[in-house]
Short mmCIF file of C-alpha atoms in Angstrom, two decimals:
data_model
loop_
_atom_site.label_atom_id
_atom_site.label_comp_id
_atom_site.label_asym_id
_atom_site.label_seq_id
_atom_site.Cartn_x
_atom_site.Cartn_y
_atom_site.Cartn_z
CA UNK A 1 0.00 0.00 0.00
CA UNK A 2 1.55 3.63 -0.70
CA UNK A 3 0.25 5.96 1.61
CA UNK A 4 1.27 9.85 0.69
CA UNK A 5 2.37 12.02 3.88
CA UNK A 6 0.98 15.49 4.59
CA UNK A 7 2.85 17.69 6.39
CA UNK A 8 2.06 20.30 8.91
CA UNK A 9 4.65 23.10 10.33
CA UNK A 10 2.85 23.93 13.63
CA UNK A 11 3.92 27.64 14.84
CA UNK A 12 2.59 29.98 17.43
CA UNK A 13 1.40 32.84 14.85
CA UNK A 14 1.24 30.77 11.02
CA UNK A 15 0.70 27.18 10.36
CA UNK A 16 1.73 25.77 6.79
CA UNK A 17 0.27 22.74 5.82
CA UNK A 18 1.45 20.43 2.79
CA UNK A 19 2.38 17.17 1.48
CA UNK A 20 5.27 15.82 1.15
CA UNK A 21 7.88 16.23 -2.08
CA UNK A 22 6.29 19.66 -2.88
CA UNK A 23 8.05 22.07 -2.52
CA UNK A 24 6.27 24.82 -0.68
CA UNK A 25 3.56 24.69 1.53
CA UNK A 26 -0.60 24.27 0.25
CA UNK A 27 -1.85 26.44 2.75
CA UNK A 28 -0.08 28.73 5.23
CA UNK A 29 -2.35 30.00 7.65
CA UNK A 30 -2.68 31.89 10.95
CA UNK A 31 -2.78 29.50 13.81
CA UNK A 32 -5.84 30.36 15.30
CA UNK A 33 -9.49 29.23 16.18
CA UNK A 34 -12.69 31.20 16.59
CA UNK A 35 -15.39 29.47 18.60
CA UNK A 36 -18.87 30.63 20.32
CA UNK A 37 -17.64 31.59 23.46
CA UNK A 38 -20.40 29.71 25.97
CA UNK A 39 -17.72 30.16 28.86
CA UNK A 40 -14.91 32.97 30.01
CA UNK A 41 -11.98 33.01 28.14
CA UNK A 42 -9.52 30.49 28.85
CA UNK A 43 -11.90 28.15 30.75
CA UNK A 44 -11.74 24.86 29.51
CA UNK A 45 -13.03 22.64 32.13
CA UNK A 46 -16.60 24.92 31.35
CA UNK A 47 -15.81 24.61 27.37
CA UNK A 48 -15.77 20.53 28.27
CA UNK A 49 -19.07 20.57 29.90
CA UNK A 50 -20.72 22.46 27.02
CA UNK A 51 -20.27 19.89 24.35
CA UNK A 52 -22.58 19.42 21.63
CA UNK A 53 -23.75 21.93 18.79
CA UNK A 54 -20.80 24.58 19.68
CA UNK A 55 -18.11 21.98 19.43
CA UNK A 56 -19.57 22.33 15.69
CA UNK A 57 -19.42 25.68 15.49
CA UNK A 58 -16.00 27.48 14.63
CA UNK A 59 -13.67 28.60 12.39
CA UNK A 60 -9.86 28.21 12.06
CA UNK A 61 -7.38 30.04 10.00
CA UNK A 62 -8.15 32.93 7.93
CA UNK A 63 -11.85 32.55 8.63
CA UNK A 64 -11.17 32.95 12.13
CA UNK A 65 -9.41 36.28 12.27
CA UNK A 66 -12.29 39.35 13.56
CA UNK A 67 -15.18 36.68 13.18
CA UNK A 68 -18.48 38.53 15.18
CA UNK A 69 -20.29 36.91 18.06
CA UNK A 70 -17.02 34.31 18.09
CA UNK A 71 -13.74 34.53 20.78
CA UNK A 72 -10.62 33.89 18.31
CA UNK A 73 -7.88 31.75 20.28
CA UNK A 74 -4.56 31.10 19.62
CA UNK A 75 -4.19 27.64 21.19
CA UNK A 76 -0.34 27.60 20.29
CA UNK A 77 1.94 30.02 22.35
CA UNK A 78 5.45 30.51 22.17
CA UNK A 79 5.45 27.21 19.97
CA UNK A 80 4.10 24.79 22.68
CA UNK A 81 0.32 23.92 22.59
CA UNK A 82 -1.28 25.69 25.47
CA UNK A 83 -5.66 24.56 24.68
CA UNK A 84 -5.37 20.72 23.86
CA UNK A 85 -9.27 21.40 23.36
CA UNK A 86 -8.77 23.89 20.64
CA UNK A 87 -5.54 22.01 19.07
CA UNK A 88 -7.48 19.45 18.49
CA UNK A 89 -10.23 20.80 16.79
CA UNK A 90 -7.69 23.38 14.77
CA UNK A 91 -6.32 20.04 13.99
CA UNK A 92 -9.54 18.21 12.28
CA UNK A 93 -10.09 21.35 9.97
CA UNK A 94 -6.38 21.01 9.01
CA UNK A 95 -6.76 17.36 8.18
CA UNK A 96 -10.45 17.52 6.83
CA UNK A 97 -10.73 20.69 5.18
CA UNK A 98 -7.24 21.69 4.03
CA UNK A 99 -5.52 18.76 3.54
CA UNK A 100 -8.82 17.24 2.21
CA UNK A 101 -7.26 13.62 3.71
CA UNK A 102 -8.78 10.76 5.74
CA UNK A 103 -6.18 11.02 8.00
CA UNK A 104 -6.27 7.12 8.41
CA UNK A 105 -5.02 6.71 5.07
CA UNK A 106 -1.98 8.82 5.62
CA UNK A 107 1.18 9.51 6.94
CA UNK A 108 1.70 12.95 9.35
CA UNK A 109 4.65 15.06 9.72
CA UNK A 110 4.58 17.60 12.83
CA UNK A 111 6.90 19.93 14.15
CA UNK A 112 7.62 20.99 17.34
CA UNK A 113 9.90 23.35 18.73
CA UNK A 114 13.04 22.43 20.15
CA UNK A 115 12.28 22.61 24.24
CA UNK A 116 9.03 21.14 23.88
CA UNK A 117 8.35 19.00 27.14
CA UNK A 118 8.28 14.75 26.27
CA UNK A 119 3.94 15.07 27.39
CA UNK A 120 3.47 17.54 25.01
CA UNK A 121 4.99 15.00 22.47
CA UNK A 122 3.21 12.14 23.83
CA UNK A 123 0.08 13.86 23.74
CA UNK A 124 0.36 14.86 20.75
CA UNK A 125 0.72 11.67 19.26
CA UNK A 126 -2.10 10.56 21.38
CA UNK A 127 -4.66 12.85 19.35
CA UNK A 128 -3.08 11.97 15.87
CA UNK A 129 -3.42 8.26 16.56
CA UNK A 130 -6.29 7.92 18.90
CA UNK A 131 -8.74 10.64 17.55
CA UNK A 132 -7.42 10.89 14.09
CA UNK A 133 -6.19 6.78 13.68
CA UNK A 134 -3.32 8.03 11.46
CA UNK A 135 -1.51 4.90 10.24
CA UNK A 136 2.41 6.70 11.46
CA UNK A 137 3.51 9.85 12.86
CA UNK A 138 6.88 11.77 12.59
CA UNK A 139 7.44 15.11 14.87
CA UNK A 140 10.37 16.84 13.98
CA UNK A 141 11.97 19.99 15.80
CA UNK A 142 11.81 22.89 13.69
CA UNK A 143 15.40 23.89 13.76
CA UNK A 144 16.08 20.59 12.04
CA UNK A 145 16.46 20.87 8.50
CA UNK A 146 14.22 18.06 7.88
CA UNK A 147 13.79 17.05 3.82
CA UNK A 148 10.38 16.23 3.50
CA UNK A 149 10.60 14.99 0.22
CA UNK A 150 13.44 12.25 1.46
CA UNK A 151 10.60 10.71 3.98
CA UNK A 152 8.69 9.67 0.96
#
């Protein structure tokens, strides 16, 4: 089976988003989420309890930035994921509306930055594989000049 590998360079204020052996990224877009705010800012345990319709409801990227009646988020700060709530779901419009993939049928590249903690990393993984079933995962540090085209 040849499964092609999207790619997804996970920063604080841009993400780019790709697949593999091209040479520049699909999409580059800002990093952020806009969601009905049903709870104050920053207040996940209330965002948990109000599942349902809202967890429907937002926007990520682009469509996110100055959206009205929404609170835009920036789930990544200083490169290390801050709202596992929000990464994820910034993570399924990556994957489902970007990318365009069924993320079981591919491979995933992810950076993270260089002092990220080992439970970010495991976490991390956690979502891709668990919530996502991706068949294999790379995570690469940003400062490493990884070829994506020689993963292929």
């Amino acid at each position: 089976v040849n499964m092609s590998s999207n790619v997804c360079v996970l920063c604080s204020r841009y993400t780019k988003l790709g697949y593999a052996g091209n040479t520049e990224p699909q999409f580059i877009i800002p990093s952020c989420i806009a969601i009905k705010e049903s709870a104050k800012v920053g207040d996940q345990a209330q965002r948990r309890m109000m599942k349902g319709v809202d967890d429907l409801d937002f926007f990520i990227g682009d469509e996110a930035i100055d959206k009205p009646n929404y609170a835009t988020k920036w789930p990544i700060r200083h490169g290390i994921v801050e709202d596992w709530d929000l990464m994820e779901r910034f993570m399924e419009q990556v994957i489902f509306k970007y990318l365009r993939a069924e993320p079981e049928d591919h491979y995933f590249l992810l950076t993270e930055p260089p002092l990220n903690t080992p439970e970010n990393r495991e976490y991390t993984a956690e979502i891709m594989f668990e919530s996502f079933n991706v068949p294999g995962l790379y995570i690469a540090v940003k400062e490493q000049k990884v070829t994506v085209s020689a993963l292929l």
